[in-house]
């Protein structure tokens, strides 16, 4: 035989309760059906009783609502021939309930005993409706089966008496039995009691254990235990199998699928539990047993959380070495009816922190300060300290006890995302690591843990992009085209959650449609500014955040520091930050290392060429860079490559602009500032302290051409054509070419034109290609050469894209 429990929204609507009928009548073996109150009725009953206790006559309206609710359900689901019989059974219960509520109204008092009686009517009436609906069923009164005794404010099951009564009642097991959940009675007086929160689950487990059922099925409104709260984690999924221990741990820390005490009777009887969905009966659900097969590649099964946490700390040197302090703490709280769900103690014994509900915090402080009043007075123990508005998170999985480094990975992951752990606890069983954080960090913590411990099918990076010009728009298009492949082949999801241009910005935590972002920007009512973007990103507090800068703006670069301090990684094609004052550059690098947030700027030199990463690999592996020589201006290289008898320098400059290599104001490229900044960045990454002012500039365009307006520049630039053509011819005759070269060697940095012959690696550069030569202690006689496209929106965007992907540590 099996025991099936239906509760909550499973019996909350006519459609659902008709599903219950189908499920029960389709069983091929005897079943005991345990039924909760109709969805929401328990809360309705309590509210109505409280209204009556206040002396508010409107309780009668609420009572009439309860009457209508049950009559409407009978009309909707009970066939006409059986309706009268069901109504006849329900009417005395409704009349009794009305009389009890009237009595509460008259005396204006709602005692615990009266509350128990009022609440019992929900399950009583719903089970009668279910029994009338299910053909061939027999109804049993749970008060005659489950007996309790009182301990403090709770009703404790007398299992010896209860089991005896169940065995007697079910000596001949009917084909279908219907039992109201939650309800019980006192073993001495016979007065109605209840089993407390989750009591219907407990009723079902007690019956299953006593009757030695083949399995206990808990039919609810979800497909089973989820890896995390699906309201917070979009890609949370159903856990197919759990051990009893794992299910209990998840339930204790907020997973509301089943009530923790439910597990104990069936655990001891070794009866499996299956969690099923009444609205989706074909779903396999979650199977819970003493031993189950699990994926060895996943150390944890699920994450659970309690978002109603107050941490109370008992602290004092007088606690050290004193026996019985914790006994007194928990005894005092238990006597006051305060539940403790989290405990953390310092190994020095001078601090014990406990987690309670926020509503219980003041009472807990009062109780503990009364218990330790003598010690507080003598200064041996401090006044109790409380911190409310917190959340408790637990990661659960029996595989953790066979996997070293789980705690390190957990806290490292939280730290890199800027989540501070206030207190933590882990039992010797290693099946649960629980910790307390601020409530504001809960969503971020759940997402990043779910992501990092492979509970998700893919890792997520949440990208905020600023700058949708040539590079930025190309990057968004590359992400759009590659996103599906990355997700399927590399288990990486690039989620663009923010886009900004110089005027407007848009954000969407769930992700922005990259096919229509320009239209969204046009209609956005949110003005764009670096400070506004910074505040929005930090305020969203989203996990695995990456800020991508595809501008050349110093103002945008100025917000990097605060973003890194809030554990937001920064990927930038903007050279301003890495080439600014050395102290600012070094500070950003230091914050990045300290916070575990990436500061990546590979495309600052060579667009998509792997220059900075190569330098880093050389340095980190113990090499020493002695000399840097580089042609790193795709614009200038293009200009000198296309100059010929028929293409003078002024025309070559215009061609560079038309090809998209040069800036709208080509003087920016001709001034050599771009090359200077790149040399500064390369030298710094090679380990040298250098400022922009330290670089000698040997320019080929006189300084006067950089003064005045852009129109002035175009009017005068042709004056240089003849001189450059004469020099080009002379060099061509000698088999040489002009290249604008950056060089750092022996503590000296310089940029300028260099005449190179065919033996030079710079000679054969085509188009806008770049080449970087690194002379090191290892690559001494033959320098390491990095060569390829060094300009263009698509290759620069690809380099930025590669930096973004590298944050996820995939290959």
Coordinates of N, CA and C in Angstrom, one line a residue, residues 232-233 303-309 387-394 410 413-423 435-450 509 537-545 565-567 595:
X232 N 14.2 33.2 -7.6 CA 15.5 33.9 -7.5 C 16.4 33.4 -8.6
X233 N 16.5 32.1 -8.8 CA 17.4 31.5 -9.8 C 16.5 31.0 -11.0
X303 N 20.6 24.4 -2.8 CA 20.9 25.6 -1.9 C 19.5 26.0 -1.3
X304 N 19.5 26.3 0.0 CA 18.3 26.7 0.6 C 18.6 27.9 1.4
X305 N 17.6 28.7 1.8 CA 17.8 30.0 2.5 C 16.7 30.4 3.3
X306 N 17.0 31.1 4.4 CA 16.0 31.7 5.3 C 16.2 33.2 5.2
X307 N 15.3 33.9 4.7 CA 15.5 35.4 4.6 C 14.9 36.2 5.8
X308 N 14.7 35.5 6.9 CA 14.2 36.1 8.1 C 15.1 35.7 9.2
X309 N 16.2 36.4 9.3 CA 17.3 36.0 10.3 C 17.7 37.2 11.1
X387 N 21.9 41.6 15.5 CA 22.0 42.1 14.1 C 20.9 41.5 13.3
X388 N 19.9 42.3 13.0 CA 18.7 41.8 12.3 C 18.8 42.2 10.8
X389 N 17.7 41.8 10.1 CA 17.7 42.0 8.6 C 18.7 41.2 7.9
X390 N 19.0 40.0 8.3 CA 20.0 39.1 7.7 C 19.3 38.0 7.0
X391 N 20.1 37.2 6.3 CA 19.6 35.9 5.7 C 20.6 34.8 6.0
X392 N 20.1 33.6 6.1 CA 20.9 32.4 6.3 C 20.8 31.5 5.0
X393 N 22.0 31.1 4.6 CA 22.0 30.3 3.4 C 22.7 28.9 3.7
X394 N 22.2 27.9 3.2 CA 22.8 26.5 3.4 C 23.1 25.9 2.0
X410 N 33.6 27.8 -1.7 CA 32.3 28.5 -1.4 C 32.7 30.0 -1.0
X413 N 34.3 32.1 -3.7 CA 33.3 32.5 -4.7 C 32.5 33.7 -4.1
X414 N 32.1 33.6 -2.9 CA 31.4 34.7 -2.2 C 32.2 36.0 -2.2
X415 N 33.5 35.8 -1.8 CA 34.4 36.9 -1.6 C 34.6 37.7 -2.9
X416 N 34.9 36.9 -4.0 CA 35.1 37.5 -5.3 C 33.9 38.3 -5.8
X417 N 32.7 38.0 -5.3 CA 31.5 38.8 -5.6 C 31.2 39.8 -4.6
X418 N 32.1 40.1 -3.7 CA 31.8 41.1 -2.7 C 30.8 40.8 -1.7
X419 N 30.6 39.5 -1.4 CA 29.6 39.1 -0.4 C 30.3 38.8 0.9
X420 N 30.0 39.5 2.0 CA 30.7 39.3 3.3 C 29.9 38.3 4.1
X421 N 30.6 37.3 4.6 CA 30.0 36.2 5.4 C 30.2 36.7 6.9
X422 N 29.0 36.9 7.6 CA 29.0 37.4 8.9 C 29.3 36.2 9.9
X423 N 28.7 35.1 9.7 CA 29.0 33.9 10.5 C 28.8 32.7 9.7
X435 N 25.7 29.7 6.4 CA 26.4 30.9 6.7 C 25.3 32.1 6.7
X436 N 25.7 33.1 7.3 CA 24.8 34.3 7.4 C 25.4 35.5 6.7
X437 N 24.5 36.1 5.9 CA 24.9 37.3 5.1 C 23.8 38.4 5.2
X438 N 24.1 39.5 4.7 CA 23.1 40.6 4.7 C 21.9 40.2 3.7
X439 N 20.7 40.6 4.1 CA 19.6 40.3 3.2 C 19.8 40.8 1.8
X440 N 20.4 42.0 1.7 CA 20.6 42.6 0.4 C 21.5 41.7 -0.5
X441 N 22.3 40.9 0.1 CA 23.3 40.1 -0.7 C 22.7 38.7 -1.1
X442 N 21.5 38.4 -0.6 CA 20.9 37.0 -0.7 C 20.8 36.6 -2.2
X443 N 20.1 37.4 -3.0 CA 19.9 37.1 -4.4 C 21.2 36.8 -5.1
X444 N 22.2 37.7 -4.9 CA 23.5 37.6 -5.5 C 24.2 36.3 -5.1
X445 N 24.1 36.1 -3.7 CA 24.8 34.9 -3.2 C 24.2 33.6 -3.8
X446 N 22.9 33.5 -3.8 CA 22.2 32.3 -4.3 C 22.6 32.1 -5.8
X447 N 22.6 33.1 -6.6 CA 23.0 33.0 -8.0 C 24.4 32.6 -8.2
X448 N 25.3 33.2 -7.5 CA 26.7 32.9 -7.7 C 27.1 31.5 -7.2
X449 N 26.5 31.0 -6.1 CA 26.7 29.7 -5.7 C 26.1 28.7 -6.7
X450 N 24.9 28.9 -7.1 CA 24.3 28.0 -8.0 C 25.1 27.9 -9.3
X509 N 17.7 43.1 -15.7 CA 18.4 42.1 -15.0 C 18.3 40.7 -15.7
X537 N 24.8 50.1 -11.5 CA 25.5 48.8 -11.5 C 25.7 48.3 -10.0
X538 N 26.2 49.2 -9.2 CA 26.5 48.9 -7.8 C 25.2 48.6 -7.1
X539 N 24.1 49.4 -7.4 CA 22.8 49.2 -6.8 C 22.2 47.9 -7.2
X540 N 22.3 47.4 -8.4 CA 21.8 46.2 -8.9 C 22.4 45.0 -8.1
X541 N 23.6 45.1 -7.7 CA 24.3 44.1 -6.9 C 24.2 42.7 -7.6
X542 N 24.4 42.7 -8.9 CA 24.1 41.4 -9.6 C 25.4 40.6 -9.6
X543 N 25.3 39.3 -9.6 CA 26.4 38.4 -9.5 C 27.2 38.3 -10.8
X544 N 28.5 37.9 -10.7 CA 29.3 37.8 -11.9 C 29.2 39.0 -12.8
X545 N 29.3 40.2 -12.3 CA 29.1 41.4 -13.1 C 30.4 41.8 -13.8
X565 N 36.0 48.0 -6.5 CA 35.9 47.9 -5.1 C 34.6 47.1 -4.7
X566 N 33.6 47.2 -5.6 CA 32.4 46.4 -5.4 C 32.3 45.1 -6.2
X567 N 33.5 44.6 -6.5 CA 33.7 43.3 -7.1 C 33.1 43.2 -8.5
X595 N 40.3 42.3 -4.5 CA 38.9 42.0 -4.5 C 38.6 40.8 -5.3

